[in-house]
PDB file of C-alpha atoms and ligand atoms in Angstrom:
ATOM      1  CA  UNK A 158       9.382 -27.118 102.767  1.00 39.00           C
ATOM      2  CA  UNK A 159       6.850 -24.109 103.029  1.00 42.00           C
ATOM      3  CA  UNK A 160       9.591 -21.965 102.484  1.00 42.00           C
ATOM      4  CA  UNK A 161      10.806 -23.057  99.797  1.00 42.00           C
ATOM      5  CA  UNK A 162       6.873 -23.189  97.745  1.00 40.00           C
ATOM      6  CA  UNK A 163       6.373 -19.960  98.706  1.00 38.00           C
ATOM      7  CA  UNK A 164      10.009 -18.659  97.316  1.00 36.00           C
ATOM      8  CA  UNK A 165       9.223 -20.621  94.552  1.00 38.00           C
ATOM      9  CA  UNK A 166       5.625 -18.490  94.129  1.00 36.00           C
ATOM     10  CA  UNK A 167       7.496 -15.693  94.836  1.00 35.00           C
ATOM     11  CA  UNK A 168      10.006 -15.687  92.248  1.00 34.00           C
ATOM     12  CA  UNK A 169       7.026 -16.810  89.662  1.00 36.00           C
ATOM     13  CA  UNK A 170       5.155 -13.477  90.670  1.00 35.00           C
ATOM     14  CA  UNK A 171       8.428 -11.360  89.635  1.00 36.00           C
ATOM     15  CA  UNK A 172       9.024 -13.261  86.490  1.00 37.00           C
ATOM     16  CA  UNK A 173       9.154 -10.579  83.251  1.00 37.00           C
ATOM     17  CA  UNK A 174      11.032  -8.526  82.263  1.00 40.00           C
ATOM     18  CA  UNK A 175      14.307  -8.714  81.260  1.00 48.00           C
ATOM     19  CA  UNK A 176      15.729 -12.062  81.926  1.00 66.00           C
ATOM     20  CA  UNK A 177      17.328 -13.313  78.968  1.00 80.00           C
ATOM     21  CA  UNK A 178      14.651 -15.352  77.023  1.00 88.00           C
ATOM     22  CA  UNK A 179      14.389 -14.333  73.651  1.00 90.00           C
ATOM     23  CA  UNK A 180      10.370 -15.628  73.498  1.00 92.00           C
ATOM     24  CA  UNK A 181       7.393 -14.441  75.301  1.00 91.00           C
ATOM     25  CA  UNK A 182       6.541 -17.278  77.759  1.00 91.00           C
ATOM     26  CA  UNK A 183       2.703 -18.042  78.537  1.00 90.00           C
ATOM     27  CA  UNK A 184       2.232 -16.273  82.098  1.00 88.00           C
ATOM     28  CA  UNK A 185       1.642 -19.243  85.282  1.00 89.00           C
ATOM     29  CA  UNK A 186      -1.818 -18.773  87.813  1.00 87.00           C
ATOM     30  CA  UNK A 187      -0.822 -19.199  91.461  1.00 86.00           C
ATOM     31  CA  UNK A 188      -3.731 -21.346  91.494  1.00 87.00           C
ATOM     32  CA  UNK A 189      -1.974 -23.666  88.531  1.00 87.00           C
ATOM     33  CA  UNK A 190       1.254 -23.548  90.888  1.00 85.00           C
ATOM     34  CA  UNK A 191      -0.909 -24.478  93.866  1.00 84.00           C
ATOM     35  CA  UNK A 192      -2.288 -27.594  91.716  1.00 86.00           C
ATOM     36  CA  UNK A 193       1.283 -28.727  90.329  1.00 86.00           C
ATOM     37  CA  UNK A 194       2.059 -28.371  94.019  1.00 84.00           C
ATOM     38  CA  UNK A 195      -0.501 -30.731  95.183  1.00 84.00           C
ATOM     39  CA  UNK A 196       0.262 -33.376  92.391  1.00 85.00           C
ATOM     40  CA  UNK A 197       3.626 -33.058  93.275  1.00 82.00           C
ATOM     41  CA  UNK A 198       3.343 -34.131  97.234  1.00 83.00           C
ATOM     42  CA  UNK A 199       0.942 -37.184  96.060  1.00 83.00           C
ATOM     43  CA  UNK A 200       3.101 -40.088  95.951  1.00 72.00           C
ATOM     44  CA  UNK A 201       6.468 -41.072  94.138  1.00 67.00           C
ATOM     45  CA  UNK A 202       9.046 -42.316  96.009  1.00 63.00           C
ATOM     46  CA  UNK A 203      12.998 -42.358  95.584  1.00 61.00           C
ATOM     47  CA  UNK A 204      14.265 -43.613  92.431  1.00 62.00           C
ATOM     48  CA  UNK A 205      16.974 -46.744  92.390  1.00 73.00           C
ATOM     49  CA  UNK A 206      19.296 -46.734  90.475  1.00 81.00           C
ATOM     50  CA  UNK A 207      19.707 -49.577  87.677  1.00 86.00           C
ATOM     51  CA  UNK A 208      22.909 -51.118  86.410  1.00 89.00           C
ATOM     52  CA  UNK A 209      23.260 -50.688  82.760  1.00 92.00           C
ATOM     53  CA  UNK A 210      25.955 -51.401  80.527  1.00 93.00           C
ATOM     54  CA  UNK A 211      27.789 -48.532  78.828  1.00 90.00           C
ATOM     55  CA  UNK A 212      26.310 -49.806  75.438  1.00 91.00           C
ATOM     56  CA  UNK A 213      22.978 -49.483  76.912  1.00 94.00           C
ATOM     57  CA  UNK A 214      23.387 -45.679  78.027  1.00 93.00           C
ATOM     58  CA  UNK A 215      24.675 -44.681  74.681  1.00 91.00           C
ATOM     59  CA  UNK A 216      22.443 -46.696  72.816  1.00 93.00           C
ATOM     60  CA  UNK A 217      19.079 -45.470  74.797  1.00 95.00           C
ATOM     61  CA  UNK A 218      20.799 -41.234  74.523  1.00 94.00           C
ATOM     62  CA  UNK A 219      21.589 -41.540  70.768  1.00 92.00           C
ATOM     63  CA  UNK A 220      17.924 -43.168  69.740  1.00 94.00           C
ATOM     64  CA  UNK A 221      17.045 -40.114  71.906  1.00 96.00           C
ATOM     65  CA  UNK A 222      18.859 -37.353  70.457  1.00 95.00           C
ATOM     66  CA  UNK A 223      18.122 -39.060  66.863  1.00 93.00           C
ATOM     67  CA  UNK A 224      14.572 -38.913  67.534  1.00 96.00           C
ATOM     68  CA  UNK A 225      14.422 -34.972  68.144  1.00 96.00           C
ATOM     69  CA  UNK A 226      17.151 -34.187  65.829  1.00 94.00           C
ATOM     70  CA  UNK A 227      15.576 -32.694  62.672  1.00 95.00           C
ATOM     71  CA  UNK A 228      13.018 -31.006  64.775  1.00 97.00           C
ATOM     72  CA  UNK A 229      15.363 -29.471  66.884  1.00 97.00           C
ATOM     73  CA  UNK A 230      17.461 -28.772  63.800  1.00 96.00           C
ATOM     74  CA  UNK A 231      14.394 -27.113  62.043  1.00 97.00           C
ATOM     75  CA  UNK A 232      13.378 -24.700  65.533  1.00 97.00           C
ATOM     76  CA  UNK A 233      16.747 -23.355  65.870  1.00 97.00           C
ATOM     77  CA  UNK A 234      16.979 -22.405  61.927  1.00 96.00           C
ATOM     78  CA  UNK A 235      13.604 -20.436  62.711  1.00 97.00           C
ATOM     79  CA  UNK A 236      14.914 -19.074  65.906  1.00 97.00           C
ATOM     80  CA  UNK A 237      18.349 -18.126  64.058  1.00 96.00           C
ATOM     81  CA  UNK A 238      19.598 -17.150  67.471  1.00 93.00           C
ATOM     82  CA  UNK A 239      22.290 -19.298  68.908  1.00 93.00           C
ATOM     83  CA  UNK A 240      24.387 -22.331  67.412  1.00 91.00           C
ATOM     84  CA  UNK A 241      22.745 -25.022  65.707  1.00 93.00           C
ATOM     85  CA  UNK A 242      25.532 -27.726  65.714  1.00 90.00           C
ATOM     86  CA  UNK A 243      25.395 -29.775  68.139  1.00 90.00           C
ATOM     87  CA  UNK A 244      27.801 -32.507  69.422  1.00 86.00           C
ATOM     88  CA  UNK A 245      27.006 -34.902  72.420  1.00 88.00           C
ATOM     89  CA  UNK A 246      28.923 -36.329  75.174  1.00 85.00           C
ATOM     90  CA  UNK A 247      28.433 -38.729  77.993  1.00 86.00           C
ATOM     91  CA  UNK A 248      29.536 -38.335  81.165  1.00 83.00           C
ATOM     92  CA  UNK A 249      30.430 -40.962  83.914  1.00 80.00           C
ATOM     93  CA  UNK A 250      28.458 -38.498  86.378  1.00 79.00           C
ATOM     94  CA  UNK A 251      25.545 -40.825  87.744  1.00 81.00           C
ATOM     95  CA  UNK A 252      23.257 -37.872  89.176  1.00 78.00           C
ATOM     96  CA  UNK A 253      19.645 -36.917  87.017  1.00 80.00           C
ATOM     97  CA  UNK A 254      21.801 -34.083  85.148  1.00 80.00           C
ATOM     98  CA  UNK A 255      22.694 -32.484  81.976  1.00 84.00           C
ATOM     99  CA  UNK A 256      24.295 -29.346  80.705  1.00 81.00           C
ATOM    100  CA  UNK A 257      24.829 -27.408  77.896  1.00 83.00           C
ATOM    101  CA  UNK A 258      28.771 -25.679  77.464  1.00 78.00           C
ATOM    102  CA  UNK A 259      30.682 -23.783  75.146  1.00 76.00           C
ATOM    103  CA  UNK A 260      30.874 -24.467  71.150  1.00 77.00           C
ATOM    104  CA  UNK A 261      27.575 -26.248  71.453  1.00 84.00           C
ATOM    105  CA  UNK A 262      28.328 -29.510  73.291  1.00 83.00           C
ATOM    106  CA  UNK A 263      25.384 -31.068  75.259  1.00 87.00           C
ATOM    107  CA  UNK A 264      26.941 -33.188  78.120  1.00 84.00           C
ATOM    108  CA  UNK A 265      24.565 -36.424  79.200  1.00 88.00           C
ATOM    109  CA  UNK A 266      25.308 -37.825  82.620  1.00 86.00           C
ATOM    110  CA  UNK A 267      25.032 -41.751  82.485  1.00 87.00           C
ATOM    111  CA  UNK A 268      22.724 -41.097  85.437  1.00 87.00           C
ATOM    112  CA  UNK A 269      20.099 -39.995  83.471  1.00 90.00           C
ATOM    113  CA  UNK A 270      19.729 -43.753  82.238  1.00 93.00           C
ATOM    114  CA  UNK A 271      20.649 -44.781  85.349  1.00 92.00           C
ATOM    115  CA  UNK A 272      17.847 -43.845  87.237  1.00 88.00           C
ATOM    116  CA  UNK A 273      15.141 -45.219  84.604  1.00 91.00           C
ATOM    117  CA  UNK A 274      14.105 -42.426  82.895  1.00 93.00           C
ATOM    118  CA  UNK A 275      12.047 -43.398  79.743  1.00 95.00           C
ATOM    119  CA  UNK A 276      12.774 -42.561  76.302  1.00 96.00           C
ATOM    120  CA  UNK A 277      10.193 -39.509  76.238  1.00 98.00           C
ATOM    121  CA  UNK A 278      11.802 -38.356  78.878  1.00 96.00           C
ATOM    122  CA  UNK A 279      15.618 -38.519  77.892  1.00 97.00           C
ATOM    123  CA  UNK A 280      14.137 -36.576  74.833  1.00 97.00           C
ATOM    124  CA  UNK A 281      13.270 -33.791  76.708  1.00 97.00           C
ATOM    125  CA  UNK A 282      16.213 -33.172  79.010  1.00 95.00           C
ATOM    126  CA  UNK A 283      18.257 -33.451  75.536  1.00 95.00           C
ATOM    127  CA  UNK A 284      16.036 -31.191  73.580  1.00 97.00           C
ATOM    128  CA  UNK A 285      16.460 -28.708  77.064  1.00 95.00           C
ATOM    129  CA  UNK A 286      19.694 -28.634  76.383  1.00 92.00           C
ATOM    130  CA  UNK A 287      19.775 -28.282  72.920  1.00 95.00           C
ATOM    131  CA  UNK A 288      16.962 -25.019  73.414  1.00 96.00           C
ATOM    132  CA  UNK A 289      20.089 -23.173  75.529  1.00 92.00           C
ATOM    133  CA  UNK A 290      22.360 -23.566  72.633  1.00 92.00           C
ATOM    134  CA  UNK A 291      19.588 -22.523  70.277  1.00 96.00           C
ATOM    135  CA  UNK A 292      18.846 -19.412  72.140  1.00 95.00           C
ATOM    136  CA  UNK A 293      22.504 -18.531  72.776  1.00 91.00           C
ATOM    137  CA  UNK A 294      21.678 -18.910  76.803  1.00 87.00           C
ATOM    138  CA  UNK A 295      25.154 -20.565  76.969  1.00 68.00           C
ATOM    139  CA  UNK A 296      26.940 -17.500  75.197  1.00 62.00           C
ATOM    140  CA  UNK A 297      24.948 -15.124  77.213  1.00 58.00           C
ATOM    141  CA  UNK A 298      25.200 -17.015  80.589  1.00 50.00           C
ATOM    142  CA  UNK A 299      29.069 -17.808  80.740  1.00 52.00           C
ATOM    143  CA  UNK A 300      29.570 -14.543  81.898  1.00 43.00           C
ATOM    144  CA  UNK A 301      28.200 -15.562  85.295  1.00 40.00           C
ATOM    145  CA  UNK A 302      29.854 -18.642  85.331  1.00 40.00           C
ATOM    146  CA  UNK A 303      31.627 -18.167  88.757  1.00 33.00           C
ATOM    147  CA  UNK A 304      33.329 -21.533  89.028  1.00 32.00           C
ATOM    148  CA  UNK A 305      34.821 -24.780  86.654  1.00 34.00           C
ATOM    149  CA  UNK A 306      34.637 -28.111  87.661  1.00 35.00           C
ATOM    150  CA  UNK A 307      36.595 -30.856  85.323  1.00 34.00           C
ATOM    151  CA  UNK A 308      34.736 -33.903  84.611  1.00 42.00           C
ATOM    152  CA  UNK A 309      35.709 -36.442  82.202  1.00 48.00           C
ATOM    153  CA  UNK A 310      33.130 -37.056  79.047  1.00 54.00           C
ATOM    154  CA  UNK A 311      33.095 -39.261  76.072  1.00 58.00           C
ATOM    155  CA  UNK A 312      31.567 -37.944  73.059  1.00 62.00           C
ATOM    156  CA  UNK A 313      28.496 -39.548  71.618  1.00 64.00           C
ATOM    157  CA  UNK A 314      28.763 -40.424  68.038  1.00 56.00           C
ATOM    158  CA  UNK A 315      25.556 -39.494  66.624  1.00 58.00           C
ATOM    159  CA  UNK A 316      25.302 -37.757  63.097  1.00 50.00           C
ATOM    160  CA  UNK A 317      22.660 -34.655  63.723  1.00 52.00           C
ATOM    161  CA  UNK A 318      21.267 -33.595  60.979  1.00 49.00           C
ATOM    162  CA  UNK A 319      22.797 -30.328  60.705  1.00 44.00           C
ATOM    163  CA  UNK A 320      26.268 -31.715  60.458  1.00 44.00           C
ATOM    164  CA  UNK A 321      24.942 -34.925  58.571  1.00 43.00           C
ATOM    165  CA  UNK A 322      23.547 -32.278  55.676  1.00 44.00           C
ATOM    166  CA  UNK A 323      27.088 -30.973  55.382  1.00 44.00           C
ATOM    167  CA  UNK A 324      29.768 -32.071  57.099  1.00 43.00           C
ATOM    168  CA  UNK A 325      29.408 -35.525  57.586  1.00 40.00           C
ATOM    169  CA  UNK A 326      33.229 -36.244  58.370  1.00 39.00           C
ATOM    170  CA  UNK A 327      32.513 -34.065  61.284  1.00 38.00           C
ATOM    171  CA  UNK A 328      29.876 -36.579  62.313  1.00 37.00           C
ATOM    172  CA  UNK A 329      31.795 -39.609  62.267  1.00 33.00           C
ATOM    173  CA  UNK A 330      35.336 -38.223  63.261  1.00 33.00           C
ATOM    174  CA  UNK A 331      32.882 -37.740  66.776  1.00 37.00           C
ATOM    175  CA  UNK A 332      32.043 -41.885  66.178  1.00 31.00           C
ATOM    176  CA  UNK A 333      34.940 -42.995  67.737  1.00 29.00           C
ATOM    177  CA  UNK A 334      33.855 -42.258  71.188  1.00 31.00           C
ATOM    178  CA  UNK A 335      36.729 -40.219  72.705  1.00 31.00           C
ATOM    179  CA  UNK A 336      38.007 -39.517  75.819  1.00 32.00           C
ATOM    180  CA  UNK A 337      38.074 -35.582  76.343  1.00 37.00           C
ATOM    181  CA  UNK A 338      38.488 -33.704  79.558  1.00 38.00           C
ATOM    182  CA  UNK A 339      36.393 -30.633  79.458  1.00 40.00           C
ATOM    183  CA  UNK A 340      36.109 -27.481  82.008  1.00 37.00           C
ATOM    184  CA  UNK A 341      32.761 -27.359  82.774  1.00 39.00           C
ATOM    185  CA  UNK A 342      29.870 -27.391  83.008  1.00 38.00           C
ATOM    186  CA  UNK A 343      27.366 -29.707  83.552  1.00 39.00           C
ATOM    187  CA  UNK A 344      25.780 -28.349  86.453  1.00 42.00           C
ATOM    188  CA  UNK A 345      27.590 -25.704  86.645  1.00 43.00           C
ATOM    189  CA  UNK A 346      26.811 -24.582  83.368  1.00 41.00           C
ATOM    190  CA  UNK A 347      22.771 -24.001  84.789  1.00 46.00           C
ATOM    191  CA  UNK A 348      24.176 -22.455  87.492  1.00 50.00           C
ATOM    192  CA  UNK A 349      24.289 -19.154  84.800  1.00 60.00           C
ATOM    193  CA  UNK A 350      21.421 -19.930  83.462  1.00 76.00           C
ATOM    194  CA  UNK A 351      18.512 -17.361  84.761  1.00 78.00           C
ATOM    195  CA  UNK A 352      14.714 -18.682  85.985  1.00 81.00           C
ATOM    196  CA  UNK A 353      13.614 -17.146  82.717  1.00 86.00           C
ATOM    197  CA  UNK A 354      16.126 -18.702  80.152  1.00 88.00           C
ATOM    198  CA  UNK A 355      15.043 -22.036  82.156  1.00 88.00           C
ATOM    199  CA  UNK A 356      11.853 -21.837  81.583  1.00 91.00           C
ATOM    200  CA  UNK A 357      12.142 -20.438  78.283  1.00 94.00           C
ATOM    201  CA  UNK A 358      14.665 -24.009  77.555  1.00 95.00           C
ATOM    202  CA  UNK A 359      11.752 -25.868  78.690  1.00 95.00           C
ATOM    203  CA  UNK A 360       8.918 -24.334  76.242  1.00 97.00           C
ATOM    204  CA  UNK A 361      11.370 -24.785  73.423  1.00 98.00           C
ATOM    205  CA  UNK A 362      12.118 -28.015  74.580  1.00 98.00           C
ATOM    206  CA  UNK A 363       8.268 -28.962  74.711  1.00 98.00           C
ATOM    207  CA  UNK A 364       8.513 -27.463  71.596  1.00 98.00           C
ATOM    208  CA  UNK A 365      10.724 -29.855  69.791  1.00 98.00           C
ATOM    209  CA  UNK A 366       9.314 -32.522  71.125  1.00 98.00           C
ATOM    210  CA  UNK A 367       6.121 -31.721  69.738  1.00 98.00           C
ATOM    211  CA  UNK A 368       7.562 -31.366  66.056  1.00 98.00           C
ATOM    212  CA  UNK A 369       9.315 -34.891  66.342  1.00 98.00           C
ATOM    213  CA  UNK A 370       6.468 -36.536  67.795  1.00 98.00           C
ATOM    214  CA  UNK A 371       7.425 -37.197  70.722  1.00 98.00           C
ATOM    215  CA  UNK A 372       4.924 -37.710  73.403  1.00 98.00           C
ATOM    216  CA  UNK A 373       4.706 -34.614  75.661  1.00 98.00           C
ATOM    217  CA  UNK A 374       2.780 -36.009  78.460  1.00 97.00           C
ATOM    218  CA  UNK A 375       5.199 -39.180  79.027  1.00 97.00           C
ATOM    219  CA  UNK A 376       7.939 -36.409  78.816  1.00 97.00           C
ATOM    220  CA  UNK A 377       6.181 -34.576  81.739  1.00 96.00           C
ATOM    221  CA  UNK A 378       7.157 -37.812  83.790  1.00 93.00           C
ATOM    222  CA  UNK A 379      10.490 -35.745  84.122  1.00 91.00           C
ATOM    223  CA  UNK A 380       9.343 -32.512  85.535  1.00 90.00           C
ATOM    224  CA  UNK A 381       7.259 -34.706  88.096  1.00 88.00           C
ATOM    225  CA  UNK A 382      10.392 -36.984  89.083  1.00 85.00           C
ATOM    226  CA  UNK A 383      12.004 -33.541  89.379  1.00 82.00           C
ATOM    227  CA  UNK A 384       9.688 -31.402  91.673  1.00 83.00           C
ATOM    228  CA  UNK A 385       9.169 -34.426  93.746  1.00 83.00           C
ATOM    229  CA  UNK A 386      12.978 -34.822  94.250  1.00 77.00           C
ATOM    230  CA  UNK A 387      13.674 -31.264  94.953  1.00 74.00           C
ATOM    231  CA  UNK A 388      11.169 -31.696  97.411  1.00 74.00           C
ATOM    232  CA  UNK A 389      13.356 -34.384  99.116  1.00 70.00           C
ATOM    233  CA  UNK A 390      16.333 -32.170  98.457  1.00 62.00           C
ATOM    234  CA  UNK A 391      18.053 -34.884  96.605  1.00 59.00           C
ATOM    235  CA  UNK A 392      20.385 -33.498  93.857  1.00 51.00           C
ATOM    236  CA  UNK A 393      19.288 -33.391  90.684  1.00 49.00           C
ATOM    237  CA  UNK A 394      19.225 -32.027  87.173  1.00 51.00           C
ATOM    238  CA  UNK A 395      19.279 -28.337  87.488  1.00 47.00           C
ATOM    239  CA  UNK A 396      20.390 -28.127  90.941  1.00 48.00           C
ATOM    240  CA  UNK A 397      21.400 -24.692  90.682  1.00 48.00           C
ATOM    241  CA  UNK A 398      17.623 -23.803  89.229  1.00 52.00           C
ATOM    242  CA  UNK A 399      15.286 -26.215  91.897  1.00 60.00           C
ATOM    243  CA  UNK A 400      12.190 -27.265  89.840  1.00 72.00           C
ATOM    244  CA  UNK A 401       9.110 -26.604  92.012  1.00 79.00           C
ATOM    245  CA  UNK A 402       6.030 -27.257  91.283  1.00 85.00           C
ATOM    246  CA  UNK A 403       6.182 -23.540  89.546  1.00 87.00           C
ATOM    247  CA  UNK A 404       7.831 -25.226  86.708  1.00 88.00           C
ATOM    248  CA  UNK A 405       5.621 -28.157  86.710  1.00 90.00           C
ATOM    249  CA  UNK A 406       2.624 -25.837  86.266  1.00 92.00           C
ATOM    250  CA  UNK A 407       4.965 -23.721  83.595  1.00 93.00           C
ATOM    251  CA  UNK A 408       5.450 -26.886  81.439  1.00 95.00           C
ATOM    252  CA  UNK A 409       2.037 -27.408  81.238  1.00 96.00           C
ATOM    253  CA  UNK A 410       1.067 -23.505  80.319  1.00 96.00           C
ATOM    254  CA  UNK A 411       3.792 -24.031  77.626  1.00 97.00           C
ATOM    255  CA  UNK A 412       2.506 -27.548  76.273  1.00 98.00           C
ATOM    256  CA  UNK A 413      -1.181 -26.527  76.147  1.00 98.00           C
ATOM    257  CA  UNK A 414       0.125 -23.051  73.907  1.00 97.00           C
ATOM    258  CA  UNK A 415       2.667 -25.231  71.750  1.00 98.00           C
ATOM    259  CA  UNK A 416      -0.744 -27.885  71.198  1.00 98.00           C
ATOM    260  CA  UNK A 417      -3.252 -24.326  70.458  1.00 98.00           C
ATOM    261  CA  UNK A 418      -0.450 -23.342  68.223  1.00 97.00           C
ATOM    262  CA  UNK A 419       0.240 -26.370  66.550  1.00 98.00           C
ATOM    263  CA  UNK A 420       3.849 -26.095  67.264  1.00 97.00           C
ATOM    264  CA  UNK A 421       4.549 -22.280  66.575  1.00 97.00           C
ATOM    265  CA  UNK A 422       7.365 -20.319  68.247  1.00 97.00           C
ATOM    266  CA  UNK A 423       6.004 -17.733  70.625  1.00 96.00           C
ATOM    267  CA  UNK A 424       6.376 -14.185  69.808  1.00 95.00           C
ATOM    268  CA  UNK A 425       9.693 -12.675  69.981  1.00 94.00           C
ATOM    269  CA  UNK A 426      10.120 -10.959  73.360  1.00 89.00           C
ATOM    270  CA  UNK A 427      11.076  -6.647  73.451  1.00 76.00           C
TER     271      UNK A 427
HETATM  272 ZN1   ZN B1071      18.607 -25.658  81.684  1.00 66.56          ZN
END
């Protein structure tokens, strides 16, 4: 477990440069790491998982992606970067895991609900995903997409508020929750992703969040449940990208700038 703390310090040290974010990120103390660290190791066991009822998994991932819509909607007009249209699918996949692919689908694994996560916190693994498409990360990354795994997905009828301000058919053609078969993806679609786009997905995430509302220290609940399961080497949501307790200490450097800021995007990055 040493190990892999002090890769994960490592790689923090290195972090600059070019890497693919498009912001300047707020730069991470080793003694902030060393703290995340130490919250991380105190307590929290292994999650169960709950039955729920289809119905229940899209209902609790659409009130989600409703809540952040417009403010997600709003950030990536500002960033004018990536693609803003967004459609939303659910897989059958019951690991903690999300991903964003080509043409600006967000798949949701059913897993996500499935192992209890609370509303603030289905916010922000949505609004993660959304902050790849929004900084073209998914464009830029499928070049290093080495392998394709097929998983089956049904689309999530919600009506975002970019397509709902002009193409509502679009919206509700989506209602009708259909089967589609998609090359993917999910996890493998992080696997492209570098440290830096990560981290840059979870300030912009934080970011949206703020704008809608959304409360950013229940939504920290995730990067806990996160570090603490990497650190049983259970899979999880970013597999490919392991969140230590680097990333812990990151999300809080970002939420403490996005709250001095009152929600600003960070500079531009050279
Ligand atoms: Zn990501």
């Amino acid at each position: 477990m040493g190990r892999r703390a002090l890769l994960a310090l490592s790689g923090l040290l290195l972090l600059g440069g070019c890497s693919g974010a498009v912001h300047q990120l707020p730069p991470v103390s080793t003694d902030q790491v060393a703290a995340a660290l130490a919250e991380v190791r105190s307590g929290g066991g292994g999650a169960m998982l709950r039955a729920v009822s289809d119905d229940e998994v899209r209902t609790a991932l659409r009130e989600a992606v409703r809540r952040i819509d417009a403010a997600a909607s709003q950030v990536c007009r500002e960033m004018n970067v990536g693609t803003c249209q967004w459609k939303f699918a659910i897989s059958r996949e019951h690991s903690l895991n999300a991903g964003a692919l080509d043409g600006g689908l967000v798949v949701l694994n059913r897993g996500l609900v499935e192992n209890g996560l609370g509303e603030e916190e289905l916010c922000i693994v949505i609004a993660h995903e959304i902050a790849h498409h929004a900084a073209n990360h998914v464009v830029q990354g499928r070049r290093n997409a080495a392998i394709g795994a097929t998983v089956g997905a049904v689309l999530l009828g919600v009506a975002t508020a970019a397509i709902a301000s002009g193409q509502r058919d679009g919206a509700y053609a989506v209602h009708n929750a259909v089967q589609i078969g998609m090359r993917t993806g999910a996890m493998i679609g992080h696997l492209s992703f570098s440290k830096e786009q990560e981290r840059e997905a979870d300030y912009l995430g934080a970011l949206i969040l703020y704008r809608a509302g959304v409360d950013l220290d229940k939504a920290r609940g995730l990067y806990l449940t996160m570090a603490r399961s990497t650190e049983r080497n259970e899979t999880n949501i970013l597999d490919s990208h392991p969140i230590g307790p680097d990333r812990l200490a990151a999300w809080d450097r970002a939420v403490a700038e996005i709250r001095a800021s009152n929600g600003r995007l960070p500079p531009r990055a050279r």
